[in-house]
PDB file of C-alpha atoms in Angstrom:
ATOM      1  CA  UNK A   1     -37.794  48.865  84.950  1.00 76.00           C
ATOM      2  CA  UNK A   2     -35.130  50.496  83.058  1.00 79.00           C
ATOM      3  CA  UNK A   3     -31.568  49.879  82.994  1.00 75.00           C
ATOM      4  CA  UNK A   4     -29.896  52.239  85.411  1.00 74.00           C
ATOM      5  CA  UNK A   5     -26.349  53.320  86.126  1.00 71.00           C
ATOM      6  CA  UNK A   6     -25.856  51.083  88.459  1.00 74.00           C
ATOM      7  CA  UNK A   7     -26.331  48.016  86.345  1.00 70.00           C
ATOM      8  CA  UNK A   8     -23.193  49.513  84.127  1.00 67.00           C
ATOM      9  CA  UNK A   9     -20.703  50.894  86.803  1.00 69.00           C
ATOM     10  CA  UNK A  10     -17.631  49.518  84.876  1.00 69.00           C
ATOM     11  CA  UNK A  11     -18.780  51.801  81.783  1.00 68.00           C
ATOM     12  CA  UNK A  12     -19.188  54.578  83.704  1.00 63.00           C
ATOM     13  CA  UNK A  13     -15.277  54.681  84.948  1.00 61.00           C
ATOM     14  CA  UNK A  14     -12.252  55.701  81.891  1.00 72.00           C
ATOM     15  CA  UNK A  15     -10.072  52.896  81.976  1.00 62.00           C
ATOM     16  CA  UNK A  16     -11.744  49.492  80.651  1.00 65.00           C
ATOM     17  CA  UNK A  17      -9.809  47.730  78.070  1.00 57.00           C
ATOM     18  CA  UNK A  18     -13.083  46.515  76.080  1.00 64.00           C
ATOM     19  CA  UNK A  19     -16.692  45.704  76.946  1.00 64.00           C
ATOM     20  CA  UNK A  20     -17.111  42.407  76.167  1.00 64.00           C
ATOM     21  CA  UNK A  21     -20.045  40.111  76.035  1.00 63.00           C
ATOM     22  CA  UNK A  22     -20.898  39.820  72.367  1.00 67.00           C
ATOM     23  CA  UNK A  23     -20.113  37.537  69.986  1.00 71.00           C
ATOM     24  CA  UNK A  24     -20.170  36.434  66.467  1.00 78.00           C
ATOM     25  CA  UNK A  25     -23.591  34.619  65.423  1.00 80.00           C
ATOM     26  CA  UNK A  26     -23.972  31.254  64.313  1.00 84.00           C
ATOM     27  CA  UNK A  27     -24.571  31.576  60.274  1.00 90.00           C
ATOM     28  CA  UNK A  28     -28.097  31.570  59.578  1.00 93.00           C
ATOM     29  CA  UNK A  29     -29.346  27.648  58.966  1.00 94.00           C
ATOM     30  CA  UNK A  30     -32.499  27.712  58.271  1.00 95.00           C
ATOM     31  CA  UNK A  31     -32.585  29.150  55.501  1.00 95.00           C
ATOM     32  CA  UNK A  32     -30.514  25.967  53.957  1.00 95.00           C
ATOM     33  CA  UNK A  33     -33.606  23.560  54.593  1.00 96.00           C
ATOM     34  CA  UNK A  34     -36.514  26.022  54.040  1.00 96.00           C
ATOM     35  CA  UNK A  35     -38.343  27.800  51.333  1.00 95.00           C
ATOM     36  CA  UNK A  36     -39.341  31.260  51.891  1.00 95.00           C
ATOM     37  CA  UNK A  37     -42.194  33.628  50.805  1.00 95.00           C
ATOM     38  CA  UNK A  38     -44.491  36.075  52.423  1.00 95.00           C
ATOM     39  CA  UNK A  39     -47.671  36.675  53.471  1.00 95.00           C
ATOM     40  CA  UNK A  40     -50.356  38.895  53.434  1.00 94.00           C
ATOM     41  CA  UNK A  41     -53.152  37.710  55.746  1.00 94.00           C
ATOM     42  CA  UNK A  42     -53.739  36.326  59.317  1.00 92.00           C
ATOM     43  CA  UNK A  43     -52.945  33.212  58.082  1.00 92.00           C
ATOM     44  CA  UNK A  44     -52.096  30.727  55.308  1.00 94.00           C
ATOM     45  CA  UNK A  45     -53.842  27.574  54.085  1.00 95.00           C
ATOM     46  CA  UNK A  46     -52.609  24.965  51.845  1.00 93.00           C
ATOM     47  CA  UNK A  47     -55.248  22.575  50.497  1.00 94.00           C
ATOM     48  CA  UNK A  48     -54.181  19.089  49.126  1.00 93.00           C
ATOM     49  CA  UNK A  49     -56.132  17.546  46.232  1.00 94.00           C
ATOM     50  CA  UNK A  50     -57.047  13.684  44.958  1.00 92.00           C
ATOM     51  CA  UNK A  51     -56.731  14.022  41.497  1.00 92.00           C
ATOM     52  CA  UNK A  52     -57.585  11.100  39.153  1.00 92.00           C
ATOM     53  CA  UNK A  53     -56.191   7.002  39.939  1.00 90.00           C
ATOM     54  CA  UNK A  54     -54.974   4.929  37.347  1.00 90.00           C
ATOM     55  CA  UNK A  55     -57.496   3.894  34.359  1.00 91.00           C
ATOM     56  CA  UNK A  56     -59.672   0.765  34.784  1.00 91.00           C
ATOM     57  CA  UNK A  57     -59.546  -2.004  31.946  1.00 93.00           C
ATOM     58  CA  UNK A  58     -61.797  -1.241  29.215  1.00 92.00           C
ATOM     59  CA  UNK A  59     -63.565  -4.505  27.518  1.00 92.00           C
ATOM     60  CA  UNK A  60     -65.180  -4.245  23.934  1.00 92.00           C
ATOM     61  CA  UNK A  61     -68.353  -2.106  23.929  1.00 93.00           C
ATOM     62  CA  UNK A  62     -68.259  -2.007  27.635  1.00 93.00           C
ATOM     63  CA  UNK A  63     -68.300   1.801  28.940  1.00 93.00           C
ATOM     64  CA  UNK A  64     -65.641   3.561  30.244  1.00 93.00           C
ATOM     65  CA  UNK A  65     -65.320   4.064  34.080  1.00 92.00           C
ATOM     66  CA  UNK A  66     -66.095   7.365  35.386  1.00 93.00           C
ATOM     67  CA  UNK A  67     -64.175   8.309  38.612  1.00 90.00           C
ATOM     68  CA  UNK A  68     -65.615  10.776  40.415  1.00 89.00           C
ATOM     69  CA  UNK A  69     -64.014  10.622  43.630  1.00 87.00           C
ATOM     70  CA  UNK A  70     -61.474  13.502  43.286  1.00 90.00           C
ATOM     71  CA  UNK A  71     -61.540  16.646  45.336  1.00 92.00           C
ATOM     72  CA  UNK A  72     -60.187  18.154  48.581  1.00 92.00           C
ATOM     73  CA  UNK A  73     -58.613  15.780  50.949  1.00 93.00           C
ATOM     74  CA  UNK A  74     -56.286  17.468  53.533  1.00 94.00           C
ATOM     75  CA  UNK A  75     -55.975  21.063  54.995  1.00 95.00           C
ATOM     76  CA  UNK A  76     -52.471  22.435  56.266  1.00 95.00           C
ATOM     77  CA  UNK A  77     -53.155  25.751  58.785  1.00 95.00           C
ATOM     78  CA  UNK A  78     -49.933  28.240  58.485  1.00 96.00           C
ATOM     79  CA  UNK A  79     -50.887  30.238  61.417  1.00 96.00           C
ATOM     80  CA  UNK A  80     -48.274  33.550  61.948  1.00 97.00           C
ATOM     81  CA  UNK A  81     -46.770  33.734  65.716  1.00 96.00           C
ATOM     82  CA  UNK A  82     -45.454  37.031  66.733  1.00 97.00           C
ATOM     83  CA  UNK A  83     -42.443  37.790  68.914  1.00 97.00           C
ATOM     84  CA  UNK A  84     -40.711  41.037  70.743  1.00 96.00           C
ATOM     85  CA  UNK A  85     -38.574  42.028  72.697  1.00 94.00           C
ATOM     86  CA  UNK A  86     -37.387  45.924  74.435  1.00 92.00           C
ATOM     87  CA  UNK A  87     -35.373  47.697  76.786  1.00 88.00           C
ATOM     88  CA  UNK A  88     -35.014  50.555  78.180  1.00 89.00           C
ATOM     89  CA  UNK A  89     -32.522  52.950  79.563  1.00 85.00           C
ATOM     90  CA  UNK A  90     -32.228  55.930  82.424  1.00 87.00           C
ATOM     91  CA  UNK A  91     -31.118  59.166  80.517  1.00 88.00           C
ATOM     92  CA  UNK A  92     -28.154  59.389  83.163  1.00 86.00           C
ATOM     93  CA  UNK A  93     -26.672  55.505  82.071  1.00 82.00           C
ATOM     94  CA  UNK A  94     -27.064  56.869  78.654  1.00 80.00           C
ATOM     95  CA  UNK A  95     -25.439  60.314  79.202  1.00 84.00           C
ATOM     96  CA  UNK A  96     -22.858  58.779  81.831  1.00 84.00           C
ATOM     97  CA  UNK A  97     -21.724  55.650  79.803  1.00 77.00           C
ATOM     98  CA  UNK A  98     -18.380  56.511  78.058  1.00 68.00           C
ATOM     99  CA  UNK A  99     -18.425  53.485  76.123  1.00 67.00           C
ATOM    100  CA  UNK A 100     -21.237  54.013  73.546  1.00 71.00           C
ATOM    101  CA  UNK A 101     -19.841  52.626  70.396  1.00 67.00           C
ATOM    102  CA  UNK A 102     -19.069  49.658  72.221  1.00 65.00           C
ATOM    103  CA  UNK A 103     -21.883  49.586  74.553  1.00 63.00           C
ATOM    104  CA  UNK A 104     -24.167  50.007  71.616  1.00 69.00           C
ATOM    105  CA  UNK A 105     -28.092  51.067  73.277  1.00 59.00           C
ATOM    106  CA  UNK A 106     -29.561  51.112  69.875  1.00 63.00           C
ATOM    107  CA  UNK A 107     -29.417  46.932  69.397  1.00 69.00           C
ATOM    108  CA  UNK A 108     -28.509  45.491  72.884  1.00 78.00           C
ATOM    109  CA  UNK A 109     -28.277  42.468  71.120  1.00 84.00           C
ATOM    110  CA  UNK A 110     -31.922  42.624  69.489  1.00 88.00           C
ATOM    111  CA  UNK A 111     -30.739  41.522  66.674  1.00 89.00           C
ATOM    112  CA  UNK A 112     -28.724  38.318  67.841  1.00 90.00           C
ATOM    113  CA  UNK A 113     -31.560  37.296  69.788  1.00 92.00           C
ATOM    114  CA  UNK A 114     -34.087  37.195  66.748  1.00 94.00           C
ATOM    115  CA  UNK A 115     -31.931  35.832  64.974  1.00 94.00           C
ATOM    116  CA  UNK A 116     -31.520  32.538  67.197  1.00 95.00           C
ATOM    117  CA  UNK A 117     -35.203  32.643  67.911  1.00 96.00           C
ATOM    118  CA  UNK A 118     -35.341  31.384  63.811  1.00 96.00           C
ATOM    119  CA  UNK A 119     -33.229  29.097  64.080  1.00 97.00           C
ATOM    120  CA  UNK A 120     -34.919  27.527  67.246  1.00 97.00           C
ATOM    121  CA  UNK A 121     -38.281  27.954  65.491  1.00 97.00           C
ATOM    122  CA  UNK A 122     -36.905  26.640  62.189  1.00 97.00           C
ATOM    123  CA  UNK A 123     -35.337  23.138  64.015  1.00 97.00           C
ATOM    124  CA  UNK A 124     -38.975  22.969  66.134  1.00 97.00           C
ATOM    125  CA  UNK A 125     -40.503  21.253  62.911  1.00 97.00           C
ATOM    126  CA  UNK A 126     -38.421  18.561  62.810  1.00 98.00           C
ATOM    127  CA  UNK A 127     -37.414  18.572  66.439  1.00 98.00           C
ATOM    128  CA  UNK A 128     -41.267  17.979  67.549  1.00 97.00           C
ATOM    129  CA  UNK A 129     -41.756  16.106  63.348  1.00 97.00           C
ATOM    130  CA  UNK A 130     -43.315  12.831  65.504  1.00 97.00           C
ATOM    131  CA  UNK A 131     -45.699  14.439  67.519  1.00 96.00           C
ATOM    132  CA  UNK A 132     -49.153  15.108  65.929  1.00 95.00           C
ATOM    133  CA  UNK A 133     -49.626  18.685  66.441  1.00 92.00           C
ATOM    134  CA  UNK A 134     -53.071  19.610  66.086  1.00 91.00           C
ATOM    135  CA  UNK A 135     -53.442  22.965  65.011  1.00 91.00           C
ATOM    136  CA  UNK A 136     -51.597  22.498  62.003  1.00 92.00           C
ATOM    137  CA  UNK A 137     -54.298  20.157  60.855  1.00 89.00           C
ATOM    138  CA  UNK A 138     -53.563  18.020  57.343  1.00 92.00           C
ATOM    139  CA  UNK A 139     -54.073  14.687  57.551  1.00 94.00           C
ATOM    140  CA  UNK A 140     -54.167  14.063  61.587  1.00 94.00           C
ATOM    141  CA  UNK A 141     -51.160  12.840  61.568  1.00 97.00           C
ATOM    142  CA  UNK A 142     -47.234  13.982  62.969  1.00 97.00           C
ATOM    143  CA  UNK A 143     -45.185  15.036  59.950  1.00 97.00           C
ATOM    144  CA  UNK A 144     -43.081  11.986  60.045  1.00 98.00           C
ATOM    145  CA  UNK A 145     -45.091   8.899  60.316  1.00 97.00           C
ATOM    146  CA  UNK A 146     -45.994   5.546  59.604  1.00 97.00           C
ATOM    147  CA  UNK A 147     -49.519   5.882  58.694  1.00 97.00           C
ATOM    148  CA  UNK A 148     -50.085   9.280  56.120  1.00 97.00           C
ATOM    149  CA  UNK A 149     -53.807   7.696  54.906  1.00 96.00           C
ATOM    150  CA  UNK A 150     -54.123   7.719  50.787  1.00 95.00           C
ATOM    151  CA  UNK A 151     -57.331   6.747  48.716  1.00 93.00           C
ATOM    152  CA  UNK A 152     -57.113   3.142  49.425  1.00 90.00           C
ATOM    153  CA  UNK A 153     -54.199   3.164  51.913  1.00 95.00           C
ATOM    154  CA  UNK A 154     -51.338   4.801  53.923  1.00 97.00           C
ATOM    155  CA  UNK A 155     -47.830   5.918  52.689  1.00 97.00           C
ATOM    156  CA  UNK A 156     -44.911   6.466  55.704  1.00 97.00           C
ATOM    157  CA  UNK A 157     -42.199   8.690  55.817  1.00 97.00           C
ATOM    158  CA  UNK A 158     -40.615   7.217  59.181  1.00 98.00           C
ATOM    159  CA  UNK A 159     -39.439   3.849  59.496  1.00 97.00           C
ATOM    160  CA  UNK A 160     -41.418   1.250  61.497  1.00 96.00           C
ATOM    161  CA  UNK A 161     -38.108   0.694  63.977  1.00 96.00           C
ATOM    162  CA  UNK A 162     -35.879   3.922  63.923  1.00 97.00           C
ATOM    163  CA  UNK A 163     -32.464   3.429  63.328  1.00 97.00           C
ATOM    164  CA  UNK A 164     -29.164   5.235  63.903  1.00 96.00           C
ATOM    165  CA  UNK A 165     -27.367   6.746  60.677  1.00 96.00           C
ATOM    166  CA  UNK A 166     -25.443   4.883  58.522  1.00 93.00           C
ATOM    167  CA  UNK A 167     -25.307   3.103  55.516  1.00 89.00           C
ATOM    168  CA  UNK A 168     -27.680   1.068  55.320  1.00 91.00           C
ATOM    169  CA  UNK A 169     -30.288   3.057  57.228  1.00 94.00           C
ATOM    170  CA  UNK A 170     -29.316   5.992  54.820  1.00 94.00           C
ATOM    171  CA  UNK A 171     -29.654   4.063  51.395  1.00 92.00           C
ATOM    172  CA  UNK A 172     -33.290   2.799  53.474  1.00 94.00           C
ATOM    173  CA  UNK A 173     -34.302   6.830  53.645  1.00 95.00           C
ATOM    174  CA  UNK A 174     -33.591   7.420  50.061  1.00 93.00           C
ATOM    175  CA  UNK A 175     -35.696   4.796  48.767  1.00 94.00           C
ATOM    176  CA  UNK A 176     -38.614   5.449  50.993  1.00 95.00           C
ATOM    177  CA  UNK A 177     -38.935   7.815  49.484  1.00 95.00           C
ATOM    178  CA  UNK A 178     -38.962   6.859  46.151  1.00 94.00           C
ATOM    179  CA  UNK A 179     -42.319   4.832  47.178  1.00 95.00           C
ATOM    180  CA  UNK A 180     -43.902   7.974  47.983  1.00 96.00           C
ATOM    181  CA  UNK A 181     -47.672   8.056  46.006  1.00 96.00           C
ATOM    182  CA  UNK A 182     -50.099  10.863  45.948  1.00 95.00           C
ATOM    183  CA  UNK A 183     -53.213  11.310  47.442  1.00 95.00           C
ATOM    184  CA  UNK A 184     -55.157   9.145  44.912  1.00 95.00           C
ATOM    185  CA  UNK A 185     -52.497   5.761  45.162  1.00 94.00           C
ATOM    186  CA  UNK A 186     -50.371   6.797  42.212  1.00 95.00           C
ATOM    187  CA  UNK A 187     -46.525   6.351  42.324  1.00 95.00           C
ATOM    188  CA  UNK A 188     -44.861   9.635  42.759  1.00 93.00           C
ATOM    189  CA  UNK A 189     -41.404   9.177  43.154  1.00 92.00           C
ATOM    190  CA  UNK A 190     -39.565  11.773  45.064  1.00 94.00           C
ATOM    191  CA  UNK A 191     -35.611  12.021  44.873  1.00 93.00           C
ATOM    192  CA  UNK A 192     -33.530  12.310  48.068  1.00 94.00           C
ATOM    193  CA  UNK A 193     -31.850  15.947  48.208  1.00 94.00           C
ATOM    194  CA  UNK A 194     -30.041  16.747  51.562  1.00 95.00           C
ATOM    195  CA  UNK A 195     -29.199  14.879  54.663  1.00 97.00           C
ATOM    196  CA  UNK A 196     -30.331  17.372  57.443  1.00 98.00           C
ATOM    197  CA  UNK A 197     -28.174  15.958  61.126  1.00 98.00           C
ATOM    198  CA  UNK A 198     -27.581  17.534  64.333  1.00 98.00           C
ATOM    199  CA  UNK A 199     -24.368  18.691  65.829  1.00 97.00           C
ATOM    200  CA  UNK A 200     -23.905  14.974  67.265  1.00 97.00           C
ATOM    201  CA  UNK A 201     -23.702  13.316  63.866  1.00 97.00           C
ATOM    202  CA  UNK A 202     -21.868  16.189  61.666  1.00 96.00           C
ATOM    203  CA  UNK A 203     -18.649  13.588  61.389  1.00 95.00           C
ATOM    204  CA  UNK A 204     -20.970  10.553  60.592  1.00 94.00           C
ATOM    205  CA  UNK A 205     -22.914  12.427  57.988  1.00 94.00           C
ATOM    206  CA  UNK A 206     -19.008  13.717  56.431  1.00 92.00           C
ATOM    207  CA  UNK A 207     -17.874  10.134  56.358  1.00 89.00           C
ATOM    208  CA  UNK A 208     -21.175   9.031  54.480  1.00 89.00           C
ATOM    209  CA  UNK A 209     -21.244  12.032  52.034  1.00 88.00           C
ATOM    210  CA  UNK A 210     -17.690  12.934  50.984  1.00 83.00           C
ATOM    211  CA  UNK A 211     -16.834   9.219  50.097  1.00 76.00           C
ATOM    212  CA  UNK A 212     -16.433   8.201  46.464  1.00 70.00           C
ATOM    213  CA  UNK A 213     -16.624   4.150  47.764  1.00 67.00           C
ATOM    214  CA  UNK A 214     -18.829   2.472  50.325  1.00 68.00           C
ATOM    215  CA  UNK A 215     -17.652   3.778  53.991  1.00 68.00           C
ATOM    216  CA  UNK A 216     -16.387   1.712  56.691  1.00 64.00           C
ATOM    217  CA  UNK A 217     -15.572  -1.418  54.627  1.00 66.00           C
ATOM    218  CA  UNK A 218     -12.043  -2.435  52.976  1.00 62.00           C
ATOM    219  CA  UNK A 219     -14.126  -3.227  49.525  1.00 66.00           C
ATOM    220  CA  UNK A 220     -13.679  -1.100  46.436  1.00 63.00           C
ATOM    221  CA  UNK A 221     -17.441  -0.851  46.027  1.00 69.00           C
ATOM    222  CA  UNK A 222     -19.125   2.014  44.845  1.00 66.00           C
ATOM    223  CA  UNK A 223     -21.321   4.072  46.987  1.00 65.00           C
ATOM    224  CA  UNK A 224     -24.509   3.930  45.084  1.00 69.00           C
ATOM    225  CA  UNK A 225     -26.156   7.157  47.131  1.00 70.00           C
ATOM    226  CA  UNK A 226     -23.453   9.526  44.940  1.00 68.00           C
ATOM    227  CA  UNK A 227     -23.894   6.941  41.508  1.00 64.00           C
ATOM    228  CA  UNK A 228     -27.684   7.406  41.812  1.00 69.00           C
ATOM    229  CA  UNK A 229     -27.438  11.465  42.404  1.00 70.00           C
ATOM    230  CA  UNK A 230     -28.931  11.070  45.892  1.00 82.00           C
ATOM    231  CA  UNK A 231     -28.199  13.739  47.684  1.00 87.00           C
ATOM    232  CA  UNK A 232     -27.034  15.631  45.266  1.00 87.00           C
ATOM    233  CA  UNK A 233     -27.312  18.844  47.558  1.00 89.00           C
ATOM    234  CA  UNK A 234     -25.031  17.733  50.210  1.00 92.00           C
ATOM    235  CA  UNK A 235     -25.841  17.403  53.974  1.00 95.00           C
ATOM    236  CA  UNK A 236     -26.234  19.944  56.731  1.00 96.00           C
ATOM    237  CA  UNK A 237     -25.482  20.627  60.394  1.00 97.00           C
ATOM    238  CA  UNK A 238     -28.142  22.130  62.699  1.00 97.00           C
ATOM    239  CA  UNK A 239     -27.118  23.323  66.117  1.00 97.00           C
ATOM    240  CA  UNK A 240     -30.862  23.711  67.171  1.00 97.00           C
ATOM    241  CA  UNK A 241     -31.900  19.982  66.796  1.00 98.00           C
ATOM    242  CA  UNK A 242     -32.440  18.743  70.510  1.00 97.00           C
ATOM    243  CA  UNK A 243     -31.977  15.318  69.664  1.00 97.00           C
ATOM    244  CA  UNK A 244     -28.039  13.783  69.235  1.00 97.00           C
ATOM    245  CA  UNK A 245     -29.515  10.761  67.232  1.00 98.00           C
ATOM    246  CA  UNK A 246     -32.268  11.866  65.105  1.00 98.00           C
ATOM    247  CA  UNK A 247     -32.038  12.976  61.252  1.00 98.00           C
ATOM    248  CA  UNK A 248     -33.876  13.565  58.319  1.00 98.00           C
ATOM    249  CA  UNK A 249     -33.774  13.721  54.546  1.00 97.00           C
ATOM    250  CA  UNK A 250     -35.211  16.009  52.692  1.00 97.00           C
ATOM    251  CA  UNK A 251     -36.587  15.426  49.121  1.00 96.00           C
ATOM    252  CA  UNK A 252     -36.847  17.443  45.875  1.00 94.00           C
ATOM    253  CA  UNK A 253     -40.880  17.815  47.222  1.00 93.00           C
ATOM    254  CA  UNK A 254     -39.685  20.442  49.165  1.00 84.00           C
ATOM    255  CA  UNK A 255     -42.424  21.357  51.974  1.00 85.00           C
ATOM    256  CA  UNK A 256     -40.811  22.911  55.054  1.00 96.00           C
ATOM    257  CA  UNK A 257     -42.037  26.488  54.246  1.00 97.00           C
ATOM    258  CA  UNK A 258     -41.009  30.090  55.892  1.00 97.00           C
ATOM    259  CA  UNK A 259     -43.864  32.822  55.360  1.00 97.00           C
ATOM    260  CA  UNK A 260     -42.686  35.909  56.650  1.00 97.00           C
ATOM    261  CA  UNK A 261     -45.609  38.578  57.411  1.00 97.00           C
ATOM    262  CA  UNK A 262     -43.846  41.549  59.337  1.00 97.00           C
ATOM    263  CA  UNK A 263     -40.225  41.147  58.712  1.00 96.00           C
ATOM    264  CA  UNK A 264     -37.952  42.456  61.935  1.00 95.00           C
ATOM    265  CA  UNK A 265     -37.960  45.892  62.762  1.00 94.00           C
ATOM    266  CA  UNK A 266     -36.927  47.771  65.359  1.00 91.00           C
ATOM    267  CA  UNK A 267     -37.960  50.860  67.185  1.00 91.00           C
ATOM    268  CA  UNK A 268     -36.851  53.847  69.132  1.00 89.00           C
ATOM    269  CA  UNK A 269     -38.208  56.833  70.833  1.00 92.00           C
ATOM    270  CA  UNK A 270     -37.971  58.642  74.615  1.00 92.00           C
ATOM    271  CA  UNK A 271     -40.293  58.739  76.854  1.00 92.00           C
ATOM    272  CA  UNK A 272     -41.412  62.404  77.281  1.00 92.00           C
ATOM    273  CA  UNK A 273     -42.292  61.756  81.309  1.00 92.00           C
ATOM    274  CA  UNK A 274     -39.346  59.908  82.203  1.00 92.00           C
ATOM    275  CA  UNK A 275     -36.613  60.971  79.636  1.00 91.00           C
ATOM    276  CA  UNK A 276     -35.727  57.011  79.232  1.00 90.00           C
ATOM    277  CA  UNK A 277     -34.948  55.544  76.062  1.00 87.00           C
ATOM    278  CA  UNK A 278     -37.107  52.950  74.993  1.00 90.00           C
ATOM    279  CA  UNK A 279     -36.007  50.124  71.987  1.00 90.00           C
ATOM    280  CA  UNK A 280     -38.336  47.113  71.062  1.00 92.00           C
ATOM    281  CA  UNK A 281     -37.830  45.026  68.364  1.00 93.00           C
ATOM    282  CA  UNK A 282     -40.261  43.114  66.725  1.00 96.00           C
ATOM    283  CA  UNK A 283     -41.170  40.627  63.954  1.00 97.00           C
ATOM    284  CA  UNK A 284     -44.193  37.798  62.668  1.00 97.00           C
ATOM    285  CA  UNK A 285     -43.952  34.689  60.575  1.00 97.00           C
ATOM    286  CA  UNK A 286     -44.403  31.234  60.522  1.00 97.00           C
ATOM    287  CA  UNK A 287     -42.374  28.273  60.089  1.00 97.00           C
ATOM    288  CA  UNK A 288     -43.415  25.014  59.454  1.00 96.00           C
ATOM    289  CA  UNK A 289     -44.707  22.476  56.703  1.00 96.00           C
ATOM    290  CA  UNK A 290     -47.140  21.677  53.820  1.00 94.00           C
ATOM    291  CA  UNK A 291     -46.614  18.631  52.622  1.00 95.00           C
ATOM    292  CA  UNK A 292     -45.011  15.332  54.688  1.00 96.00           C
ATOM    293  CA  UNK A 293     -43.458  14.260  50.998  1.00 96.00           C
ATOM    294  CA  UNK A 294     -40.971  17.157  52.093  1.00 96.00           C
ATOM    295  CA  UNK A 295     -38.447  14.233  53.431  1.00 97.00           C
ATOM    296  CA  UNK A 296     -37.911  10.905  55.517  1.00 97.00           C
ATOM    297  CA  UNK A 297     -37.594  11.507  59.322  1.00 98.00           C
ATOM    298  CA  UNK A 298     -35.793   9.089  61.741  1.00 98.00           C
ATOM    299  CA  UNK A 299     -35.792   9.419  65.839  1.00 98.00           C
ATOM    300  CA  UNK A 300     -33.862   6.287  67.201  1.00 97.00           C
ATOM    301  CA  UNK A 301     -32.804   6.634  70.963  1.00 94.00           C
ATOM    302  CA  UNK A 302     -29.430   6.161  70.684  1.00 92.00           C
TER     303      UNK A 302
END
């Protein structure tokens, strides 16, 4: 059904002061806490690799050890989703409407709504980070957990009891994940980068971050995360995370990836039957991870 005059009376009488409705976006978010490329097929893979463990002892005349147990361990799927929206209007709302440049037919808001949809889409990988999804494949495990299996073992990125933020659960996060190893057991140390917290915790995440001594005590202790150049790229505030209590910290792995394969577009043309104008907007991409070295991730309660 198209929009009709009578769905815009008030723009069809002289008089109104403005047509509201509209207002300014939220500053794109996303694009703080992912990396972005593009795409050129149905879908992306990223394979993960066991290269070489450490060297065995060698004894005198003995023979060296041969390891050949590397090759492809893991499998991450980056399947592209699709979305679009339209509208349409009568020719008479369009001829009759003498509000046009306010009452703009040509977006409708098209944009605005894609550009939420990404930042709901972008905040669904660590919103749903603890639940094993599947389709995405890897290591058959959720993004954050306590159980990523190694060569030989299992490496977490989530603490075994989840904890609110503060301190001491913060300076926890960072050196998680400096036990990170690789897929054959070796040590690979990854440095803390950005504190990632919803809209809930934006004034406990300033407190921790923009200190120069330990916050919330009276000592003149320094606060080791800034002496150790954790964090070094700040924190940030996402309105789309659904929980009030979870957050996450993202390490110089990086690993939360954006492959864009049809960038937005829009579209325009009248019906030849009907003499309605017809707008759809539409765009393809996907969102979502490579590699669970990309950060710690922490869902307490409360």
């Amino acid at each position: 059904m198209a929009i009709t005059s009578s769905q815009i009376p008030g723009a069809l009488l002289p008089g109104a002061r403005k047509i509201a409705g509209m207002y300014n976006d939220i500053p794109t978010q996303w694009s703080l806490v992912y990396a972005t490329g593009t795409s050129h097929m149905e879908a992306e893979r990223t394979i993960h690799m066991r290269y070489l463990p450490l060297p065995e002892l060698k004894q005198q005349g003995t023979p060296t050890t041969f390891d050949n147990g590397a090759g492809q361990r893991f499998t991450y799927n980056h399947i592209h989703v699709a979305f679009g929206l339209g509208y349409s209007f009568t020719r008479e709302a369009m001829d009759d409407n003498l509000y046009k440049s306010a009452f703009n037919p040509a977006n409708l808001g098209l944009v605005s709504s894609f550009k939420q949809m990404e930042e709901i889409q972008g905040a669904a990988t660590l919103n749903t980070g603890n639940v094993l999804n599947p389709q995405i494949g890897g290591d058959n495990q959720p993004l954050f957990s306590t159980s990523h299996p190694i060569d030989g073992g299992v490496v977490a990125n989530t603490p075994q009891v989840q904890v609110g933020l503060n301190e001491a659960s913060l300076t926890m996060a960072n050196n998680m994940a400096r036990r990170f190893r690789d897929n054959a057991g070796l040590l690979k140390p990854a440095q803390a980068r950005k504190l990632v917290v919803p809209v809930e915790l934006r004034h406990v995440a300033k407190r921790l971050m923009e200190t120069e001594l330990r916050p919330g005590t009276t000592n003149n202790d320094t606060w080791s995360v800034k002496e150790n150049n954790d964090l070094s790229n700040g924190y940030v505030v996402l309105d789309f995370l659904t929980s009030p209590y979870a957050w996450f910290v993202l390490t110089d792995v990086g690993g939360l990836i954006y492959l864009s394969r049809t960038p937005f577009e829009t579209s325009m043309q009248t019906d030849f039957t009907t003499d309605n104008l017809m707008v759809k907007a539409y765009s393809r991409f996907y969102m979502g991870f490579d590699d669970f070295r990309l950060g710690i991730g922490v869902y307490p309660t409360n």
